[in-house]
Short mmCIF file of C-alpha atoms in Angstrom, two decimals:
data_model
loop_
_atom_site.label_atom_id
_atom_site.label_comp_id
_atom_site.label_asym_id
_atom_site.label_seq_id
_atom_site.Cartn_x
_atom_site.Cartn_y
_atom_site.Cartn_z
CA UNK A 1 -0.31 0.09 -0.04
CA UNK A 2 1.70 3.39 -0.71
CA UNK A 3 2.15 6.50 1.79
CA UNK A 4 -0.60 8.40 1.78
CA UNK A 5 -0.58 12.48 0.91
CA UNK A 6 -1.51 14.20 3.30
CA UNK A 7 -5.22 16.43 1.75
CA UNK A 8 -7.44 19.03 3.43
CA UNK A 9 -10.09 16.95 5.31
CA UNK A 10 -13.00 17.23 3.00
CA UNK A 11 -10.94 15.63 0.97
CA UNK A 12 -9.61 12.39 2.33
CA UNK A 13 -12.94 11.66 3.92
CA UNK A 14 -14.97 13.00 1.06
CA UNK A 15 -14.24 13.49 -2.13
CA UNK A 16 -11.64 10.04 -2.31
CA UNK A 17 -13.80 7.82 -1.47
CA UNK A 18 -16.60 8.78 -3.21
CA UNK A 19 -13.44 8.09 -6.26
CA UNK A 20 -12.76 4.97 -5.55
CA UNK A 21 -16.51 3.88 -5.10
CA UNK A 22 -17.00 5.84 -8.32
CA UNK A 23 -13.73 3.41 -9.90
CA UNK A 24 -15.22 0.60 -8.12
CA UNK A 25 -18.45 0.52 -10.03
CA UNK A 26 -16.86 1.09 -13.36
CA UNK A 27 -15.28 -1.78 -12.76
CA UNK A 28 -18.28 -3.94 -11.81
CA UNK A 29 -20.20 -2.31 -14.65
CA UNK A 30 -17.76 -3.74 -17.23
CA UNK A 31 -17.34 -7.41 -15.71
CA UNK A 32 -21.13 -6.42 -15.58
CA UNK A 33 -21.39 -6.18 -19.31
CA UNK A 34 -19.10 -8.46 -20.37
CA UNK A 35 -21.60 -10.78 -18.69
CA UNK A 36 -23.85 -9.62 -21.19
CA UNK A 37 -26.42 -7.48 -18.96
CA UNK A 38 -26.81 -3.75 -18.46
CA UNK A 39 -25.28 -1.99 -15.43
CA UNK A 40 -27.52 0.58 -15.10
CA UNK A 41 -30.76 -1.64 -15.08
CA UNK A 42 -28.39 -3.69 -12.90
CA UNK A 43 -27.39 -0.03 -10.30
CA UNK A 44 -30.74 0.54 -10.47
CA UNK A 45 -31.50 -2.84 -9.18
CA UNK A 46 -29.41 -2.82 -5.72
CA UNK A 47 -30.08 0.08 -4.88
CA UNK A 48 -34.06 -0.54 -4.94
CA UNK A 49 -33.14 -4.04 -3.13
CA UNK A 50 -31.51 -1.83 -0.89
CA UNK A 51 -33.45 1.04 0.04
CA UNK A 52 -36.92 0.25 -2.00
CA UNK A 53 -39.06 -0.62 1.16
CA UNK A 54 -39.20 -0.44 4.39
CA UNK A 55 -37.69 -4.00 5.18
CA UNK A 56 -35.27 -4.19 2.31
CA UNK A 57 -33.91 -1.56 4.93
CA UNK A 58 -33.98 -3.30 7.72
CA UNK A 59 -31.86 -5.84 6.31
CA UNK A 60 -29.50 -3.09 4.96
CA UNK A 61 -29.21 -1.78 8.47
CA UNK A 62 -28.62 -5.06 10.09
CA UNK A 63 -25.98 -5.59 8.18
CA UNK A 64 -24.95 -2.34 8.77
CA UNK A 65 -24.83 -2.41 12.67
CA UNK A 66 -22.31 -5.97 11.70
CA UNK A 67 -20.51 -3.59 9.98
CA UNK A 68 -20.15 -0.50 12.57
CA UNK A 69 -19.05 -3.37 15.07
CA UNK A 70 -16.14 -4.90 13.03
CA UNK A 71 -15.23 -1.02 11.82
CA UNK A 72 -14.83 0.50 15.40
CA UNK A 73 -12.59 -2.70 15.96
CA UNK A 74 -10.10 -2.03 13.26
CA UNK A 75 -10.48 1.74 13.49
CA UNK A 76 -9.19 2.43 17.38
CA UNK A 77 -6.21 -1.02 16.56
CA UNK A 78 -5.27 1.48 13.18
CA UNK A 79 -4.20 4.60 15.40
CA UNK A 80 -2.06 2.91 18.10
CA UNK A 81 0.06 1.34 15.09
CA UNK A 82 -2.35 -1.83 14.73
CA UNK A 83 -3.42 -4.30 12.19
CA UNK A 84 -5.88 -5.66 14.31
CA UNK A 85 -7.12 -8.62 10.94
CA UNK A 86 -8.61 -11.03 13.89
CA UNK A 87 -12.19 -9.61 14.68
CA UNK A 88 -13.10 -12.67 13.09
CA UNK A 89 -11.94 -14.29 15.67
CA UNK A 90 -13.07 -11.96 18.17
CA UNK A 91 -16.59 -11.84 17.00
CA UNK A 92 -17.08 -15.24 17.09
CA UNK A 93 -15.32 -15.54 20.77
CA UNK A 94 -17.48 -13.11 21.31
CA UNK A 95 -20.70 -14.29 19.97
CA UNK A 96 -19.45 -17.17 22.42
CA UNK A 97 -19.67 -15.27 25.45
CA UNK A 98 -23.28 -13.76 24.75
CA UNK A 99 -24.28 -17.58 24.25
CA UNK A 100 -22.40 -19.11 27.32
CA UNK A 101 -24.63 -16.33 29.39
CA UNK A 102 -28.43 -16.65 27.98
CA UNK A 103 -27.79 -19.66 28.20
CA UNK A 104 -27.34 -19.70 31.91
CA UNK A 105 -29.78 -17.32 32.80
CA UNK A 106 -33.05 -17.05 29.90
CA UNK A 107 -35.16 -18.75 32.23
CA UNK A 108 -34.69 -15.71 35.49
CA UNK A 109 -34.12 -12.46 33.74
CA UNK A 110 -35.64 -10.64 30.40
CA UNK A 111 -34.10 -8.97 27.47
CA UNK A 112 -34.13 -5.86 29.73
CA UNK A 113 -31.73 -7.13 32.60
CA UNK A 114 -29.73 -9.49 30.15
CA UNK A 115 -28.37 -6.92 27.70
CA UNK A 116 -26.37 -5.11 29.73
CA UNK A 117 -24.73 -8.38 31.73
CA UNK A 118 -24.62 -9.38 27.72
CA UNK A 119 -22.30 -6.24 26.24
CA UNK A 120 -19.60 -7.22 29.44
CA UNK A 121 -19.60 -11.12 27.85
CA UNK A 122 -19.30 -10.05 24.76
CA UNK A 123 -16.84 -7.47 25.43
CA UNK A 124 -14.74 -9.33 28.45
CA UNK A 125 -14.99 -12.57 25.66
CA UNK A 126 -13.62 -10.90 22.64
CA UNK A 127 -11.03 -8.12 24.42
CA UNK A 128 -9.69 -11.30 26.18
CA UNK A 129 -9.72 -13.77 22.76
CA UNK A 130 -8.04 -10.41 21.35
CA UNK A 131 -5.55 -9.48 24.35
CA UNK A 132 -3.68 -12.00 23.67
CA UNK A 133 -2.07 -11.30 20.40
CA UNK A 134 -1.45 -7.82 21.98
CA UNK A 135 0.33 -9.36 25.01
CA UNK A 136 2.41 -10.89 22.69
CA UNK A 137 3.40 -7.54 20.08
CA UNK A 138 3.92 -5.57 22.70
CA UNK A 139 6.59 -8.02 25.55
CA UNK A 140 7.64 -10.81 23.16
CA UNK A 141 7.34 -8.86 19.53
CA UNK A 142 6.14 -11.34 17.63
CA UNK A 143 4.09 -10.01 14.50
CA UNK A 144 0.40 -8.73 15.14
CA UNK A 145 -1.40 -9.28 12.04
CA UNK A 146 0.34 -13.44 12.13
CA UNK A 147 -1.50 -13.70 15.25
CA UNK A 148 -4.25 -11.77 14.71
CA UNK A 149 -4.59 -14.63 11.35
CA UNK A 150 -3.52 -17.65 13.92
CA UNK A 151 -6.74 -16.59 16.66
CA UNK A 152 -9.09 -16.21 13.76
CA UNK A 153 -8.13 -19.94 13.21
CA UNK A 154 -8.36 -21.01 16.75
CA UNK A 155 -11.41 -19.74 17.39
CA UNK A 156 -13.36 -21.50 14.79
CA UNK A 157 -11.69 -24.29 15.69
CA UNK A 158 -12.62 -23.94 19.58
CA UNK A 159 -16.20 -23.05 18.20
CA UNK A 160 -16.41 -26.51 16.04
CA UNK A 161 -15.72 -28.42 19.04
CA UNK A 162 -17.92 -26.55 21.71
CA UNK A 163 -20.91 -27.10 19.59
CA UNK A 164 -20.23 -30.19 18.57
CA UNK A 165 -18.75 -32.04 21.22
CA UNK A 166 -20.22 -29.45 24.74
CA UNK A 167 -23.48 -27.30 23.40
CA UNK A 168 -25.38 -29.28 21.49
CA UNK A 169 -29.08 -28.77 21.75
CA UNK A 170 -29.00 -33.11 22.28
CA UNK A 171 -31.53 -35.31 19.93
CA UNK A 172 -30.49 -33.04 17.12
CA UNK A 173 -27.58 -33.60 14.07
CA UNK A 174 -27.12 -29.98 12.89
CA UNK A 175 -24.64 -28.31 15.43
CA UNK A 176 -27.28 -25.57 16.83
CA UNK A 177 -27.21 -25.55 21.65
CA UNK A 178 -31.35 -24.50 22.18
CA UNK A 179 -33.30 -21.90 21.21
CA UNK A 180 -32.83 -19.23 23.85
CA UNK A 181 -36.16 -18.58 25.81
CA UNK A 182 -38.60 -15.80 24.13
CA UNK A 183 -38.48 -13.15 27.02
CA UNK A 184 -34.13 -13.26 26.11
CA UNK A 185 -34.80 -11.82 22.70
CA UNK A 186 -33.52 -8.15 22.16
CA UNK A 187 -36.95 -6.11 20.64
CA UNK A 188 -36.99 -6.18 16.93
CA UNK A 189 -36.96 -3.57 15.27
CA UNK A 190 -40.93 -4.26 14.22
CA UNK A 191 -42.18 -4.56 17.68
CA UNK A 192 -39.90 -0.76 18.48
CA UNK A 193 -41.81 0.58 15.94
CA UNK A 194 -45.24 -0.70 16.49
CA UNK A 195 -44.90 0.87 20.66
CA UNK A 196 -44.44 3.89 18.49
CA UNK A 197 -47.96 3.02 16.16
CA UNK A 198 -45.79 2.11 12.95
CA UNK A 199 -46.53 -0.55 11.40
CA UNK A 200 -43.30 -1.91 8.99
CA UNK A 201 -41.73 -5.40 7.84
CA UNK A 202 -40.87 -7.66 9.37
CA UNK A 203 -37.60 -7.85 9.28
CA UNK A 204 -33.32 -8.87 11.09
CA UNK A 205 -32.88 -5.29 12.69
CA UNK A 206 -32.97 -5.11 15.86
CA UNK A 207 -31.46 -3.28 19.34
CA UNK A 208 -28.48 -3.09 18.38
CA UNK A 209 -28.07 -1.15 15.79
CA UNK A 210 -28.78 1.90 18.61
CA UNK A 211 -26.14 -0.15 20.09
CA UNK A 212 -23.58 0.20 17.46
CA UNK A 213 -24.66 3.93 16.94
CA UNK A 214 -23.65 4.75 21.00
CA UNK A 215 -20.80 2.77 20.40
CA UNK A 216 -19.26 5.03 17.32
CA UNK A 217 -20.99 8.12 19.47
CA UNK A 218 -18.10 6.89 22.64
CA UNK A 219 -15.25 5.16 19.97
CA UNK A 220 -14.94 9.11 19.82
CA UNK A 221 -14.91 10.80 22.40
CA UNK A 222 -12.51 8.40 23.81
CA UNK A 223 -10.02 8.55 20.83
CA UNK A 224 -10.19 12.38 20.79
CA UNK A 225 -11.34 13.91 23.96
CA UNK A 226 -9.54 11.20 26.61
CA UNK A 227 -6.27 10.82 27.93
CA UNK A 228 -5.68 7.30 27.32
CA UNK A 229 -7.36 8.18 23.42
CA UNK A 230 -3.99 10.73 23.19
CA UNK A 231 -2.22 7.68 24.93
CA UNK A 232 -3.84 5.88 21.51
CA UNK A 233 -3.04 7.97 19.47
CA UNK A 234 0.46 9.26 20.83
CA UNK A 235 1.95 5.72 20.13
CA UNK A 236 0.72 5.24 16.72
CA UNK A 237 2.10 8.41 15.44
CA UNK A 238 6.29 7.81 17.07
CA UNK A 239 6.47 5.09 19.91
CA UNK A 240 9.85 7.08 20.41
CA UNK A 241 7.94 9.85 21.19
CA UNK A 242 5.49 8.32 23.48
CA UNK A 243 7.96 7.29 25.76
CA UNK A 244 9.47 10.87 26.31
CA UNK A 245 5.47 11.85 27.01
CA UNK A 246 5.78 8.98 29.88
CA UNK A 247 3.31 6.55 27.93
CA UNK A 248 4.08 3.45 28.31
CA UNK A 249 3.81 1.85 24.47
CA UNK A 250 3.39 -1.37 25.57
CA UNK A 251 0.79 -0.86 27.95
CA UNK A 252 -1.56 0.59 24.69
CA UNK A 253 -0.77 -1.64 22.88
CA UNK A 254 -2.60 -4.66 25.06
CA UNK A 255 -4.92 -2.55 25.80
CA UNK A 256 -5.60 -1.54 22.91
CA UNK A 257 -6.20 -4.79 21.54
CA UNK A 258 -8.14 -5.77 24.50
CA UNK A 259 -10.76 -2.75 23.63
CA UNK A 260 -10.27 -3.40 19.73
CA UNK A 261 -11.40 -7.36 20.52
CA UNK A 262 -13.64 -5.72 22.81
CA UNK A 263 -15.40 -3.71 20.31
CA UNK A 264 -15.85 -6.61 17.76
CA UNK A 265 -17.22 -9.06 19.73
CA UNK A 266 -20.72 -7.55 19.48
CA UNK A 267 -21.31 -8.37 16.48
CA UNK A 268 -22.28 -11.44 18.99
CA UNK A 269 -25.20 -8.86 20.33
CA UNK A 270 -27.00 -8.21 17.47
CA UNK A 271 -25.91 -11.77 15.72
CA UNK A 272 -26.86 -13.85 18.92
CA UNK A 273 -28.89 -12.48 20.69
CA UNK A 274 -30.69 -10.63 18.45
CA UNK A 275 -31.40 -12.34 15.53
CA UNK A 276 -30.68 -15.99 15.76
CA UNK A 277 -31.71 -16.92 19.47
CA UNK A 278 -29.26 -19.61 20.15
CA UNK A 279 -25.36 -20.13 19.57
CA UNK A 280 -24.67 -22.03 15.90
CA UNK A 281 -21.50 -22.14 13.25
CA UNK A 282 -20.43 -19.33 11.10
CA UNK A 283 -22.39 -16.92 12.02
CA UNK A 284 -19.91 -14.08 12.57
CA UNK A 285 -20.00 -14.69 7.98
CA UNK A 286 -17.26 -12.87 7.48
CA UNK A 287 -18.20 -9.14 9.18
CA UNK A 288 -13.91 -9.30 10.80
CA UNK A 289 -12.96 -8.68 7.45
CA UNK A 290 -15.23 -6.37 5.87
CA UNK A 291 -14.70 -4.38 8.59
CA UNK A 292 -11.54 -3.94 7.56
CA UNK A 293 -12.42 -2.20 4.27
CA UNK A 294 -15.28 -0.22 5.83
CA UNK A 295 -11.91 1.39 8.50
CA UNK A 296 -9.44 1.92 5.51
CA UNK A 297 -12.93 3.85 3.90
CA UNK A 298 -13.84 5.75 6.85
CA UNK A 299 -10.82 6.74 7.21
CA UNK A 300 -10.94 5.34 10.99
CA UNK A 301 -12.82 8.09 11.82
CA UNK A 302 -16.07 6.57 13.49
CA UNK A 303 -18.10 9.29 11.18
CA UNK A 304 -16.71 7.97 8.43
CA UNK A 305 -17.56 4.24 10.00
CA UNK A 306 -20.73 4.41 10.42
CA UNK A 307 -21.02 6.26 6.71
CA UNK A 308 -18.93 3.34 4.47
CA UNK A 309 -20.79 1.14 7.02
CA UNK A 310 -24.05 1.65 5.36
CA UNK A 311 -22.84 1.21 1.89
CA UNK A 312 -21.41 -1.87 2.63
CA UNK A 313 -25.02 -3.24 3.85
CA UNK A 314 -26.27 -1.51 0.55
CA UNK A 315 -24.32 -3.54 -1.30
CA UNK A 316 -24.67 -6.83 0.65
CA UNK A 317 -28.37 -6.70 0.47
CA UNK A 318 -28.72 -4.93 -2.76
CA UNK A 319 -26.54 -7.56 -3.72
CA UNK A 320 -28.00 -10.78 -2.95
CA UNK A 321 -31.39 -8.37 -5.67
CA UNK A 322 -29.43 -9.15 -8.54
CA UNK A 323 -29.37 -12.90 -7.85
CA UNK A 324 -32.45 -12.93 -7.16
CA UNK A 325 -33.70 -10.89 -10.48
CA UNK A 326 -31.02 -11.20 -12.97
CA UNK A 327 -30.17 -14.63 -15.13
CA UNK A 328 -26.34 -13.93 -15.76
CA UNK A 329 -25.41 -12.13 -12.17
CA UNK A 330 -25.08 -15.32 -9.50
CA UNK A 331 -24.69 -14.83 -6.06
CA UNK A 332 -20.95 -15.38 -7.10
CA UNK A 333 -20.40 -12.44 -9.67
CA UNK A 334 -22.49 -10.42 -6.41
CA UNK A 335 -18.94 -11.96 -4.18
CA UNK A 336 -17.10 -10.78 -7.23
CA UNK A 337 -19.00 -6.42 -7.72
CA UNK A 338 -18.56 -6.72 -3.55
CA UNK A 339 -14.69 -7.65 -3.50
CA UNK A 340 -14.17 -5.14 -6.38
CA UNK A 341 -15.25 -2.99 -3.71
CA UNK A 342 -13.74 -3.85 -1.20
CA UNK A 343 -10.56 -4.14 -3.46
CA UNK A 344 -10.50 0.01 -4.28
CA UNK A 345 -12.22 0.95 -0.81
CA UNK A 346 -9.82 -0.92 0.88
CA UNK A 347 -5.91 -2.08 -0.44
CA UNK A 348 -6.39 0.76 -3.29
CA UNK A 349 -7.56 3.19 -0.40
CA UNK A 350 -5.05 6.35 -1.38
CA UNK A 351 -4.59 5.29 -5.08
CA UNK A 352 -6.14 8.69 -6.28
CA UNK A 353 -4.36 10.40 -3.06
CA UNK A 354 -1.02 12.25 -5.89
CA UNK A 355 -3.87 12.41 -8.22
CA UNK A 356 -6.06 14.26 -6.52
CA UNK A 357 -2.95 15.88 -4.34
CA UNK A 358 -0.96 17.35 -7.72
CA UNK A 359 -4.55 18.88 -9.16
CA UNK A 360 -5.44 20.63 -5.42
CA UNK A 361 -1.80 22.53 -5.26
CA UNK A 362 -2.32 23.03 -9.37
CA UNK A 363 -5.31 25.58 -8.45
CA UNK A 364 -4.14 27.02 -5.43
CA UNK A 365 -0.77 27.79 -7.42
CA UNK A 366 -3.24 28.83 -10.13
CA UNK A 367 -4.94 31.45 -7.33
CA UNK A 368 -1.85 32.36 -6.29
#
């Protein structure tokens, strides 16, 4: 990845991501043309499938919720100069914590009493899982990318073992736990809207969406308005300067990774307590990996991450509609289009910076 060029914030946060999306859409249009379909019609179907009716909006915001959590997790590690690529495993283990808690207490407590405990469980499990690579990086010099990747595999193997041998509901073949008591389910958007007199279609959208927005606000305050956030940003910019400022980089790396994992673990609130209502395999569905692109596209700022999450939520939901509407656009083709968006907004996020910087410089010189 090339070194980013310094640009005014409104260009860096607004113009560059827009150019990345436009480039990805242009390449996607060429791919759609190559298989014999109309790219303009495909774009219309995708937008309608993501925002055209209330059920579609519900699904889009449901995906957005997961991406906000994983995007924030990646971003807070980035500010400390860490590339946390283990959000997938941390979300998996965070969901395990939520599931174990609800399985133990759903017969005793209603959802509003379980929710604060479930948030703590998700944060503890996800945070503890990320803290180990953080400790290895800080005190043993292990590379955070390598260890977090390996911890994704370990998390997956651990979940398979637990679901197949320990937590599976007796008497069934599918590796799933028993269903939670209905009183432990998070309120769905349809129920919340109904309480205010609105009737909307059923979708997986639930109270977790509001929790994700609150998390984005809290991360903003934490990073830019607290002493701990200042320490994280200082270590990320210049570790030597941080030492001179009295900051311990090792402790900062360890606790930053724990906090990053805690945010990724919140996916379990949405998926396990909000939608699935039981523990099962593969509920993370790649949200941890997509969170990397979300964070890069949002320039590691919570506002940008919320907007980027909405875009990726629309891609997930609208992309599914393409598979239904077009004969030549299969599910695999939709994955290719999503991958192009991730490629241009993630790995090639700074590709247009030099060109835009030269253009801005020439305009400034012309004005004198």
